[in-house]
PDB file of C-alpha atoms in Angstrom:
ATOM      1  CA  MET A   1      73.243  68.953  -8.790  1.00 86.00           C
ATOM      2  CA  ALA A   2      74.502  72.484  -8.161  1.00 92.00           C
ATOM      3  CA  THR A   3      74.421  74.207  -4.775  1.00 95.00           C
ATOM      4  CA  LEU A   4      74.653  77.768  -6.068  1.00 96.00           C
ATOM      5  CA  ILE A   5      71.519  79.859  -5.532  1.00 95.00           C
ATOM      6  CA  ALA A   6      71.715  82.479  -8.282  1.00 95.00           C
ATOM      7  CA  ALA A   7      69.563  85.594  -8.525  1.00 95.00           C
ATOM      8  CA  LYS A   8      66.662  85.092 -10.915  1.00 92.00           C
ATOM      9  CA  ASP A   9      66.767  88.692 -12.127  1.00 92.00           C
ATOM     10  CA  SER A  10      69.852  90.869 -12.047  1.00 95.00           C
ATOM     11  CA  SER A  11      71.243  93.806 -13.972  1.00 98.00           C
ATOM     12  CA  PRO A  12      74.922  93.508 -14.924  1.00 98.00           C
ATOM     13  CA  ILE A  13      75.196  97.293 -15.146  1.00 98.00           C
ATOM     14  CA  GLU A  14      73.738  97.760 -11.652  1.00 98.00           C
ATOM     15  CA  ASP A  15      75.974  94.974 -10.353  1.00 98.00           C
ATOM     16  CA  ALA A  16      79.050  96.631 -11.882  1.00 98.00           C
ATOM     17  CA  GLU A  17      78.090  99.988 -10.355  1.00 98.00           C
ATOM     18  CA  THR A  18      77.541  98.429  -6.921  1.00 98.00           C
ATOM     19  CA  ILE A  19      80.917  96.654  -7.085  1.00 98.00           C
ATOM     20  CA  LYS A  20      82.647  99.913  -8.060  1.00 98.00           C
ATOM     21  CA  LYS A  21      80.976 101.709  -5.172  1.00 97.00           C
ATOM     22  CA  ALA A  22      82.080  98.896  -2.807  1.00 97.00           C
ATOM     23  CA  CYS A  23      85.689  99.431  -3.906  1.00 96.00           C
ATOM     24  CA  LYS A  24      85.733 103.206  -3.446  1.00 93.00           C
ATOM     25  CA  GLY A  25      87.226 104.950  -0.438  1.00 84.00           C
ATOM     26  CA  LEU A  26      89.656 103.728   2.190  1.00 84.00           C
ATOM     27  CA  GLY A  27      88.020 100.363   2.860  1.00 89.00           C
ATOM     28  CA  THR A  28      86.330  97.788   0.676  1.00 96.00           C
ATOM     29  CA  ASP A  29      82.748  96.750   1.307  1.00 97.00           C
ATOM     30  CA  GLU A  30      83.429  93.014   1.117  1.00 97.00           C
ATOM     31  CA  THR A  31      79.883  92.181   2.198  1.00 97.00           C
ATOM     32  CA  ALA A  32      78.528  93.948  -0.887  1.00 98.00           C
ATOM     33  CA  LEU A  33      80.914  91.998  -3.120  1.00 98.00           C
ATOM     34  CA  VAL A  34      79.754  88.696  -1.630  1.00 98.00           C
ATOM     35  CA  SER A  35      76.081  89.672  -1.907  1.00 97.00           C
ATOM     36  CA  ILE A  36      76.500  90.094  -5.668  1.00 98.00           C
ATOM     37  CA  LEU A  37      79.182  87.722  -6.932  1.00 98.00           C
ATOM     38  CA  ALA A  38      78.279  84.752  -4.700  1.00 98.00           C
ATOM     39  CA  HIS A  39      74.747  84.840  -6.119  1.00 98.00           C
ATOM     40  CA  ARG A  40      75.481  85.076  -9.836  1.00 98.00           C
ATOM     41  CA  ASN A  41      75.862  82.078 -12.123  1.00 98.00           C
ATOM     42  CA  GLU A  42      78.519  81.715 -14.799  1.00 98.00           C
ATOM     43  CA  ALA A  43      76.569  83.578 -17.481  1.00 98.00           C
ATOM     44  CA  GLN A  44      75.620  86.390 -15.088  1.00 98.00           C
ATOM     45  CA  ARG A  45      79.201  86.822 -13.852  1.00 98.00           C
ATOM     46  CA  LYS A  46      80.444  87.041 -17.415  1.00 98.00           C
ATOM     47  CA  LEU A  47      77.993  89.858 -18.140  1.00 98.00           C
ATOM     48  CA  VAL A  48      78.976  91.689 -14.945  1.00 98.00           C
ATOM     49  CA  ARG A  49      82.647  91.468 -15.895  1.00 98.00           C
ATOM     50  CA  LEU A  50      81.910  92.759 -19.402  1.00 98.00           C
ATOM     51  CA  ALA A  51      79.789  95.606 -18.057  1.00 98.00           C
ATOM     52  CA  TYR A  52      82.477  96.574 -15.541  1.00 98.00           C
ATOM     53  CA  GLU A  53      85.157  96.744 -18.233  1.00 98.00           C
ATOM     54  CA  GLU A  54      82.907  98.701 -20.590  1.00 98.00           C
ATOM     55  CA  ILE A  55      81.918 101.272 -17.937  1.00 98.00           C
ATOM     56  CA  TYR A  56      85.199 101.660 -16.025  1.00 98.00           C
ATOM     57  CA  HIS A  57      87.786 100.462 -18.585  1.00 98.00           C
ATOM     58  CA  GLN A  58      89.249  98.073 -16.046  1.00 97.00           C
ATOM     59  CA  ASP A  59      89.138  94.314 -15.723  1.00 98.00           C
ATOM     60  CA  LEU A  60      86.966  93.338 -12.773  1.00 98.00           C
ATOM     61  CA  ILE A  61      89.366  90.652 -11.596  1.00 98.00           C
ATOM     62  CA  GLN A  62      92.271  93.098 -11.541  1.00 97.00           C
ATOM     63  CA  GLN A  63      90.090  95.477  -9.523  1.00 97.00           C
ATOM     64  CA  LEU A  64      89.282  92.739  -7.017  1.00 98.00           C
ATOM     65  CA  LYS A  65      92.935  91.753  -6.707  1.00 97.00           C
ATOM     66  CA  SER A  66      93.889  95.333  -5.933  1.00 96.00           C
ATOM     67  CA  GLU A  67      91.198  95.653  -3.236  1.00 96.00           C
ATOM     68  CA  LEU A  68      91.292  92.286  -1.481  1.00 97.00           C
ATOM     69  CA  SER A  69      93.872  89.932  -0.012  1.00 96.00           C
ATOM     70  CA  GLY A  70      94.408  86.434   1.297  1.00 96.00           C
ATOM     71  CA  ASN A  71      92.076  83.488   0.887  1.00 96.00           C
ATOM     72  CA  PHE A  72      89.062  85.697   0.223  1.00 97.00           C
ATOM     73  CA  GLU A  73      90.766  87.507  -2.665  1.00 98.00           C
ATOM     74  CA  ARG A  74      91.946  84.256  -4.228  1.00 97.00           C
ATOM     75  CA  ALA A  75      88.548  82.588  -3.921  1.00 98.00           C
ATOM     76  CA  ILE A  76      86.431  85.449  -5.258  1.00 98.00           C
ATOM     77  CA  CYS A  77      88.808  86.089  -8.168  1.00 98.00           C
ATOM     78  CA  PHE A  78      88.804  82.438  -9.248  1.00 98.00           C
ATOM     79  CA  TRP A  79      85.005  82.390  -8.927  1.00 98.00           C
ATOM     80  CA  THR A  80      84.655  85.492 -11.124  1.00 98.00           C
ATOM     81  CA  MET A  81      86.698  83.911 -13.924  1.00 98.00           C
ATOM     82  CA  GLY A  82      85.071  81.815 -16.621  1.00 97.00           C
ATOM     83  CA  PRO A  83      85.551  78.052 -16.167  1.00 98.00           C
ATOM     84  CA  ALA A  84      88.224  77.631 -18.872  1.00 98.00           C
ATOM     85  CA  GLU A  85      90.203  80.667 -17.698  1.00 98.00           C
ATOM     86  CA  ARG A  86      89.958  79.434 -14.098  1.00 98.00           C
ATOM     87  CA  ASP A  87      91.156  75.939 -14.936  1.00 97.00           C
ATOM     88  CA  ALA A  88      94.041  77.352 -16.983  1.00 97.00           C
ATOM     89  CA  ALA A  89      95.034  79.586 -14.055  1.00 98.00           C
ATOM     90  CA  LEU A  90      94.776  76.694 -11.580  1.00 97.00           C
ATOM     91  CA  ILE A  91      97.018  74.522 -13.761  1.00 95.00           C
ATOM     92  CA  ASN A  92      99.543  77.331 -14.184  1.00 95.00           C
ATOM     93  CA  GLU A  93      99.568  77.905 -10.427  1.00 96.00           C
ATOM     94  CA  ALA A  94     100.051  74.169  -9.796  1.00 94.00           C
ATOM     95  CA  LEU A  95     102.964  73.983 -12.243  1.00 92.00           C
ATOM     96  CA  LYS A  96     104.727  77.000 -10.721  1.00 93.00           C
ATOM     97  CA  LYS A  97     105.046  75.409  -7.290  1.00 91.00           C
ATOM     98  CA  ALA A  98     108.491  74.217  -6.213  1.00 90.00           C
ATOM     99  CA  THR A  99     107.045  70.714  -6.387  1.00 87.00           C
ATOM    100  CA  PRO A 100     104.339  70.818  -9.074  1.00 86.00           C
ATOM    101  CA  ASP A 101     100.943  69.842  -7.706  1.00 90.00           C
ATOM    102  CA  TYR A 102     100.044  67.076 -10.137  1.00 87.00           C
ATOM    103  CA  LYS A 103      96.797  66.321  -8.278  1.00 90.00           C
ATOM    104  CA  VAL A 104      95.290  69.646  -9.391  1.00 94.00           C
ATOM    105  CA  ILE A 105      96.172  68.894 -13.016  1.00 92.00           C
ATOM    106  CA  ILE A 106      94.773  65.359 -12.803  1.00 91.00           C
ATOM    107  CA  GLU A 107      91.591  66.576 -11.095  1.00 94.00           C
ATOM    108  CA  ILE A 108      90.950  68.985 -13.973  1.00 94.00           C
ATOM    109  CA  ALA A 109      91.973  66.525 -16.694  1.00 90.00           C
ATOM    110  CA  CYS A 110      89.776  63.722 -15.352  1.00 91.00           C
ATOM    111  CA  THR A 111      86.651  65.639 -14.343  1.00 93.00           C
ATOM    112  CA  ARG A 112      86.175  67.881 -17.394  1.00 93.00           C
ATOM    113  CA  THR A 113      84.662  66.879 -20.711  1.00 90.00           C
ATOM    114  CA  SER A 114      86.720  66.854 -23.905  1.00 88.00           C
ATOM    115  CA  GLU A 115      85.071  70.110 -25.004  1.00 92.00           C
ATOM    116  CA  GLU A 116      85.819  71.736 -21.665  1.00 94.00           C
ATOM    117  CA  LEU A 117      89.461  70.633 -21.836  1.00 92.00           C
ATOM    118  CA  LEU A 118      89.778  72.022 -25.343  1.00 93.00           C
ATOM    119  CA  ALA A 119      88.591  75.391 -24.024  1.00 96.00           C
ATOM    120  CA  VAL A 120      91.114  75.134 -21.158  1.00 95.00           C
ATOM    121  CA  LYS A 121      93.943  74.500 -23.630  1.00 94.00           C
ATOM    122  CA  ARG A 122      92.962  77.537 -25.683  1.00 96.00           C
ATOM    123  CA  SER A 123      92.685  79.728 -22.601  1.00 98.00           C
ATOM    124  CA  TYR A 124      96.046  78.513 -21.281  1.00 96.00           C
ATOM    125  CA  GLN A 125      97.765  79.327 -24.561  1.00 96.00           C
ATOM    126  CA  PHE A 126      96.111  82.760 -24.698  1.00 97.00           C
ATOM    127  CA  LEU A 127      97.011  83.635 -21.103  1.00 97.00           C
ATOM    128  CA  TYR A 128     100.520  82.188 -20.828  1.00 96.00           C
ATOM    129  CA  LYS A 129     101.708  81.911 -24.466  1.00 95.00           C
ATOM    130  CA  HIS A 130     102.607  78.276 -23.852  1.00 92.00           C
ATOM    131  CA  CYS A 131     101.270  74.940 -25.024  1.00 90.00           C
ATOM    132  CA  LEU A 132      99.559  73.171 -22.134  1.00 90.00           C
ATOM    133  CA  GLU A 133     100.634  69.681 -23.242  1.00 85.00           C
ATOM    134  CA  GLU A 134     104.289  70.746 -23.362  1.00 86.00           C
ATOM    135  CA  ASP A 135     104.124  72.334 -19.910  1.00 87.00           C
ATOM    136  CA  VAL A 136     102.656  69.215 -18.285  1.00 84.00           C
ATOM    137  CA  ALA A 137     104.774  66.740 -20.271  1.00 74.00           C
ATOM    138  CA  SER A 138     107.358  66.474 -17.488  1.00 57.00           C
ATOM    139  CA  GLN A 139     104.588  65.238 -15.183  1.00 55.00           C
ATOM    140  CA  THR A 140     103.755  62.344 -17.551  1.00 52.00           C
ATOM    141  CA  ILE A 141     100.139  63.458 -17.495  1.00 57.00           C
ATOM    142  CA  VAL A 142      98.208  63.448 -20.733  1.00 59.00           C
ATOM    143  CA  ILE A 143      95.371  65.955 -20.933  1.00 68.00           C
ATOM    144  CA  SER A 144      93.349  64.380 -23.714  1.00 69.00           C
ATOM    145  CA  THR A 145      90.635  66.226 -25.595  1.00 66.00           C
ATOM    146  CA  TYR A 146      89.846  63.153 -27.660  1.00 70.00           C
ATOM    147  CA  ARG A 147      87.944  61.005 -25.196  1.00 81.00           C
ATOM    148  CA  TYR A 148      84.582  59.727 -26.358  1.00 84.00           C
ATOM    149  CA  GLU A 149      81.914  61.130 -24.029  1.00 86.00           C
ATOM    150  CA  GLY A 150      79.103  58.663 -24.741  1.00 87.00           C
ATOM    151  CA  SER A 151      77.796  55.817 -22.581  1.00 90.00           C
ATOM    152  CA  GLU A 152      78.616  52.958 -24.960  1.00 94.00           C
ATOM    153  CA  PHE A 153      81.383  50.512 -24.072  1.00 96.00           C
ATOM    154  CA  ASP A 154      83.004  47.361 -25.430  1.00 97.00           C
ATOM    155  CA  GLU A 155      83.101  44.419 -22.997  1.00 97.00           C
ATOM    156  CA  SER A 156      85.623  42.431 -25.023  1.00 97.00           C
ATOM    157  CA  MET A 157      87.954  45.442 -25.099  1.00 97.00           C
ATOM    158  CA  ALA A 158      87.495  45.871 -21.348  1.00 98.00           C
ATOM    159  CA  HIS A 159      88.452  42.230 -20.791  1.00 98.00           C
ATOM    160  CA  SER A 160      91.496  42.486 -23.064  1.00 98.00           C
ATOM    161  CA  GLU A 161      92.737  45.735 -21.546  1.00 98.00           C
ATOM    162  CA  ALA A 162      92.138  44.542 -17.987  1.00 98.00           C
ATOM    163  CA  ASN A 163      94.457  41.633 -18.798  1.00 97.00           C
ATOM    164  CA  THR A 164      97.000  44.004 -20.358  1.00 97.00           C
ATOM    165  CA  LEU A 165      96.967  46.278 -17.314  1.00 97.00           C
ATOM    166  CA  HIS A 166      97.314  43.326 -14.928  1.00 96.00           C
ATOM    167  CA  HIS A 167     100.243  41.934 -16.912  1.00 96.00           C
ATOM    168  CA  LEU A 168     102.081  45.281 -16.892  1.00 95.00           C
ATOM    169  CA  ILE A 169     101.386  45.903 -13.196  1.00 94.00           C
ATOM    170  CA  GLU A 170     102.612  42.415 -12.289  1.00 93.00           C
ATOM    171  CA  LYS A 171     105.822  43.184 -14.210  1.00 92.00           C
ATOM    172  CA  LYS A 172     105.978  46.583 -12.467  1.00 90.00           C
ATOM    173  CA  ALA A 173     106.148  48.143 -15.927  1.00 91.00           C
ATOM    174  CA  PHE A 174     104.341  51.182 -14.601  1.00 89.00           C
ATOM    175  CA  ASN A 175     105.819  53.539 -17.190  1.00 86.00           C
ATOM    176  CA  ASP A 176     104.766  51.407 -20.140  1.00 90.00           C
ATOM    177  CA  ASP A 177     103.211  53.491 -22.932  1.00 89.00           C
ATOM    178  CA  GLU A 178     100.278  51.094 -23.090  1.00 93.00           C
ATOM    179  CA  ILE A 179      99.107  52.082 -19.593  1.00 91.00           C
ATOM    180  CA  ILE A 180      99.269  55.765 -20.518  1.00 86.00           C
ATOM    181  CA  ARG A 181      97.466  55.102 -23.802  1.00 88.00           C
ATOM    182  CA  ILE A 182      94.596  53.261 -22.135  1.00 92.00           C
ATOM    183  CA  LEU A 183      94.124  55.777 -19.333  1.00 90.00           C
ATOM    184  CA  SER A 184      94.370  58.839 -21.550  1.00 85.00           C
ATOM    185  CA  THR A 185      92.356  57.839 -24.624  1.00 87.00           C
ATOM    186  CA  ARG A 186      89.563  55.498 -23.530  1.00 92.00           C
ATOM    187  CA  SER A 187      86.215  56.983 -22.581  1.00 92.00           C
ATOM    188  CA  LYS A 188      85.464  57.250 -18.889  1.00 93.00           C
ATOM    189  CA  GLU A 189      82.613  54.762 -19.283  1.00 95.00           C
ATOM    190  CA  GLN A 190      84.941  52.282 -21.009  1.00 96.00           C
ATOM    191  CA  LEU A 191      87.579  52.689 -18.309  1.00 96.00           C
ATOM    192  CA  CYS A 192      85.068  52.105 -15.515  1.00 96.00           C
ATOM    193  CA  VAL A 193      84.027  48.839 -17.176  1.00 98.00           C
ATOM    194  CA  THR A 194      87.702  47.892 -17.553  1.00 98.00           C
ATOM    195  CA  PHE A 195      88.401  48.625 -13.872  1.00 97.00           C
ATOM    196  CA  ASN A 196      85.384  46.534 -12.816  1.00 97.00           C
ATOM    197  CA  THR A 197      86.473  43.707 -15.120  1.00 98.00           C
ATOM    198  CA  PHE A 198      89.960  43.837 -13.591  1.00 97.00           C
ATOM    199  CA  ARG A 199      88.465  43.453 -10.107  1.00 96.00           C
ATOM    200  CA  ASN A 200      86.146  40.625 -11.184  1.00 97.00           C
ATOM    201  CA  ILE A 201      88.948  38.647 -12.838  1.00 97.00           C
ATOM    202  CA  TYR A 202      91.741  39.206 -10.340  1.00 96.00           C
ATOM    203  CA  GLY A 203      89.833  39.750  -7.100  1.00 96.00           C
ATOM    204  CA  THR A 204      91.505  43.074  -6.341  1.00 94.00           C
ATOM    205  CA  THR A 205      91.288  46.678  -7.469  1.00 94.00           C
ATOM    206  CA  ILE A 206      93.728  48.070  -9.981  1.00 94.00           C
ATOM    207  CA  THR A 207      94.858  50.781  -7.558  1.00 93.00           C
ATOM    208  CA  LYS A 208      96.106  48.201  -5.045  1.00 92.00           C
ATOM    209  CA  GLY A 209      98.712  47.106  -7.560  1.00 88.00           C
ATOM    210  CA  LEU A 210      99.944  50.660  -7.933  1.00 89.00           C
ATOM    211  CA  PHE A 211     101.696  51.037  -4.601  1.00 82.00           C
ATOM    212  CA  ALA A 212     105.415  51.604  -4.519  1.00 62.00           C
ATOM    213  CA  SER A 213     108.199  49.370  -3.366  1.00 65.00           C
ATOM    214  CA  PRO A 214     111.375  51.137  -2.177  1.00 56.00           C
ATOM    215  CA  THR A 215     112.694  51.146  -5.770  1.00 57.00           C
ATOM    216  CA  ASP A 216     109.562  52.538  -7.423  1.00 60.00           C
ATOM    217  CA  ASP A 217     108.624  56.160  -8.155  1.00 64.00           C
ATOM    218  CA  ASP A 218     106.027  56.775  -5.448  1.00 80.00           C
ATOM    219  CA  GLU A 219     104.996  60.195  -6.827  1.00 81.00           C
ATOM    220  CA  TYR A 220     104.327  58.745 -10.273  1.00 82.00           C
ATOM    221  CA  LEU A 221     102.308  55.844  -8.861  1.00 88.00           C
ATOM    222  CA  GLY A 222     100.385  58.280  -6.676  1.00 87.00           C
ATOM    223  CA  ALA A 223      99.477  60.199  -9.815  1.00 86.00           C
ATOM    224  CA  MET A 224      98.290  56.993 -11.482  1.00 89.00           C
ATOM    225  CA  ARG A 225      96.099  56.100  -8.490  1.00 92.00           C
ATOM    226  CA  THR A 226      94.631  59.600  -8.494  1.00 92.00           C
ATOM    227  CA  ILE A 227      93.783  59.342 -12.207  1.00 91.00           C
ATOM    228  CA  ILE A 228      91.964  56.041 -11.663  1.00 94.00           C
ATOM    229  CA  ARG A 229      90.034  57.258  -8.601  1.00 94.00           C
ATOM    230  CA  CYS A 230      89.030  60.472 -10.367  1.00 94.00           C
ATOM    231  CA  ILE A 231      87.752  58.557 -13.388  1.00 94.00           C
ATOM    232  CA  LYS A 232      85.958  55.836 -11.387  1.00 95.00           C
ATOM    233  CA  ASN A 233      84.015  58.157  -9.111  1.00 96.00           C
ATOM    234  CA  PRO A 234      84.971  61.861  -9.240  1.00 96.00           C
ATOM    235  CA  GLN A 235      82.376  62.874  -6.633  1.00 97.00           C
ATOM    236  CA  ARG A 236      83.672  60.332  -4.105  1.00 97.00           C
ATOM    237  CA  TYR A 237      87.238  61.369  -4.834  1.00 97.00           C
ATOM    238  CA  LEU A 238      86.431  65.058  -4.316  1.00 98.00           C
ATOM    239  CA  ALA A 239      84.522  64.337  -1.104  1.00 98.00           C
ATOM    240  CA  LYS A 240      87.655  62.656   0.247  1.00 96.00           C
ATOM    241  CA  VAL A 241      89.852  65.525  -0.963  1.00 96.00           C
ATOM    242  CA  LEU A 242      87.606  67.996   0.858  1.00 97.00           C
ATOM    243  CA  TRP A 243      87.757  66.031   4.105  1.00 96.00           C
ATOM    244  CA  GLN A 244      91.547  65.878   3.931  1.00 95.00           C
ATOM    245  CA  ALA A 245      91.666  69.624   3.285  1.00 96.00           C
ATOM    246  CA  MET A 246      89.403  70.311   6.279  1.00 94.00           C
ATOM    247  CA  SER A 247      91.810  68.338   8.456  1.00 92.00           C
ATOM    248  CA  ASP A 248      94.749  70.576   7.540  1.00 90.00           C
ATOM    249  CA  LEU A 249      93.491  73.990   6.422  1.00 87.00           C
ATOM    250  CA  ALA A 250      96.819  75.594   7.292  1.00 83.00           C
ATOM    251  CA  THR A 251      98.342  74.006   4.176  1.00 81.00           C
ATOM    252  CA  GLU A 252      95.292  72.795   2.229  1.00 90.00           C
ATOM    253  CA  ASP A 253      92.988  75.825   2.244  1.00 91.00           C
ATOM    254  CA  ASP A 254      93.470  76.312  -1.501  1.00 95.00           C
ATOM    255  CA  VAL A 255      92.079  72.804  -2.011  1.00 96.00           C
ATOM    256  CA  LEU A 256      88.927  73.632  -0.043  1.00 97.00           C
ATOM    257  CA  SER A 257      88.129  76.740  -2.079  1.00 97.00           C
ATOM    258  CA  ARG A 258      89.074  75.088  -5.379  1.00 97.00           C
ATOM    259  CA  VAL A 259      86.659  72.192  -4.995  1.00 98.00           C
ATOM    260  CA  ILE A 260      83.774  74.377  -3.815  1.00 98.00           C
ATOM    261  CA  ILE A 261      84.333  76.994  -6.525  1.00 98.00           C
ATOM    262  CA  THR A 262      84.717  74.548  -9.412  1.00 98.00           C
ATOM    263  CA  ARG A 263      81.816  72.266  -8.399  1.00 98.00           C
ATOM    264  CA  ALA A 264      79.217  74.720  -6.990  1.00 98.00           C
ATOM    265  CA  GLU A 265      77.521  74.973 -10.386  1.00 98.00           C
ATOM    266  CA  LYS A 266      77.873  71.278 -11.189  1.00 97.00           C
ATOM    267  CA  ASP A 267      77.652  68.462  -8.640  1.00 97.00           C
ATOM    268  CA  LEU A 268      78.499  69.853  -5.212  1.00 97.00           C
ATOM    269  CA  ASN A 269      75.216  68.509  -3.835  1.00 97.00           C
ATOM    270  CA  GLU A 270      76.223  64.951  -4.731  1.00 98.00           C
ATOM    271  CA  ILE A 271      79.699  65.532  -3.307  1.00 98.00           C
ATOM    272  CA  ASN A 272      78.098  66.767  -0.089  1.00 97.00           C
ATOM    273  CA  ASP A 273      75.945  63.629   0.163  1.00 97.00           C
ATOM    274  CA  LEU A 274      79.065  61.440  -0.083  1.00 98.00           C
ATOM    275  CA  TYR A 275      80.940  63.713   2.324  1.00 98.00           C
ATOM    276  CA  PHE A 276      78.124  63.397   4.869  1.00 98.00           C
ATOM    277  CA  LYS A 277      77.906  59.632   4.411  1.00 97.00           C
ATOM    278  CA  ARG A 278      81.651  59.307   5.004  1.00 95.00           C
ATOM    279  CA  ASN A 279      82.051  61.819   7.848  1.00 96.00           C
ATOM    280  CA  ASN A 280      78.590  62.303   9.397  1.00 97.00           C
ATOM    281  CA  VAL A 281      78.847  66.066   8.910  1.00 97.00           C
ATOM    282  CA  THR A 282      77.974  68.314   5.957  1.00 97.00           C
ATOM    283  CA  ILE A 283      80.461  70.382   3.999  1.00 97.00           C
ATOM    284  CA  HIS A 284      78.453  73.438   5.090  1.00 97.00           C
ATOM    285  CA  ASP A 285      78.966  72.625   8.787  1.00 97.00           C
ATOM    286  CA  SER A 286      82.656  71.863   8.291  1.00 97.00           C
ATOM    287  CA  VAL A 287      83.219  75.173   6.486  1.00 97.00           C
ATOM    288  CA  ALA A 288      81.202  77.047   9.117  1.00 96.00           C
ATOM    289  CA  ARG A 289      83.404  75.645  11.895  1.00 95.00           C
ATOM    290  CA  LYS A 290      86.798  75.888  10.271  1.00 95.00           C
ATOM    291  CA  THR A 291      86.811  79.142   8.270  1.00 96.00           C
ATOM    292  CA  TRP A 292      86.081  82.729   9.217  1.00 95.00           C
ATOM    293  CA  GLY A 293      85.241  86.241   8.060  1.00 96.00           C
ATOM    294  CA  ASN A 294      84.001  87.136   4.602  1.00 97.00           C
ATOM    295  CA  TYR A 295      85.889  84.152   3.187  1.00 97.00           C
ATOM    296  CA  LYS A 296      83.615  81.914   5.259  1.00 97.00           C
ATOM    297  CA  THR A 297      80.530  83.925   4.236  1.00 97.00           C
ATOM    298  CA  PHE A 298      81.500  83.601   0.583  1.00 98.00           C
ATOM    299  CA  LEU A 299      82.058  79.824   0.676  1.00 98.00           C
ATOM    300  CA  LEU A 300      78.821  79.252   2.607  1.00 98.00           C
ATOM    301  CA  ALA A 301      76.930  81.293  -0.002  1.00 98.00           C
ATOM    302  CA  LEU A 302      78.293  79.029  -2.764  1.00 98.00           C
ATOM    303  CA  LEU A 303      77.164  76.028  -0.726  1.00 97.00           C
ATOM    304  CA  GLY A 304      73.618  77.424  -0.774  1.00 94.00           C
ATOM    305  CA  ASN A 305      71.198  75.872   1.679  1.00 66.00           C
ATOM    306  CA  ASN A 306      73.143  72.605   1.732  1.00 47.00           C
ATOM    307  CA  ASN A 307      73.053  72.158   5.500  1.00 46.00           C
ATOM    308  CA  ASN A 308      71.473  68.716   5.846  1.00 43.00           C
TER     309      ASN A 308
END
């Protein structure tokens, strides 16, 4: 369930005019920007952006980038983007780092539907004139748009592939194409059944076998564990990611805003429930204590009334 509290009635033209007024003069009225953009859903934000470009012949996001700075600028610009454009930009940003942040790519690949990923691929190619699969190939991460999204599963296949995965893990054949094929093409429902079957047969979780010895590629195995955790229970995974980010905001602040921004219109309520169960504090309270200024006001607005 979403946490965003969007305005029931809004005028994109009036919103565009108010934003333009907030950006005029020596200072920027950041409070006015938050009051509008933090209370508009995806469809409403799209209309505001279109209205702004039609009236002022300028892209709203470029306007915001020129007026704002720091964490607040980054957060509000990503929020104003459409989901596919945002995901494409997040992946591009992750790949440009000195050490590519594979966890961002995996998070997107494993928590979006096939249709959503197809839109991300198209947006990435439009924005960066590159093929997404080619750019992530060096990370051995397959962003598949061919997963079946239904709830059906095959128990005999789960049993067979649990045995296959166990055999390859026991051999430490972590780079075997069969592991990649299973993880990247099977439906999420099928994989969850396979992971449960693995645990029932062998008395341990599949992730426990994916820890490195001194001769193994720890980064690659970390990526594999992240894929499995994201597929098994994305809300639990994201709740843990948020807690880790809260513990080290000096280096992980981008993680905090990314999770809130990308999940506020989806399942942030469920993530908050798991976060509270794990840490005995809400995301709202953690954000209120550890962030500040209009950045804090913006994130708290996306969290809605989620304070219990």
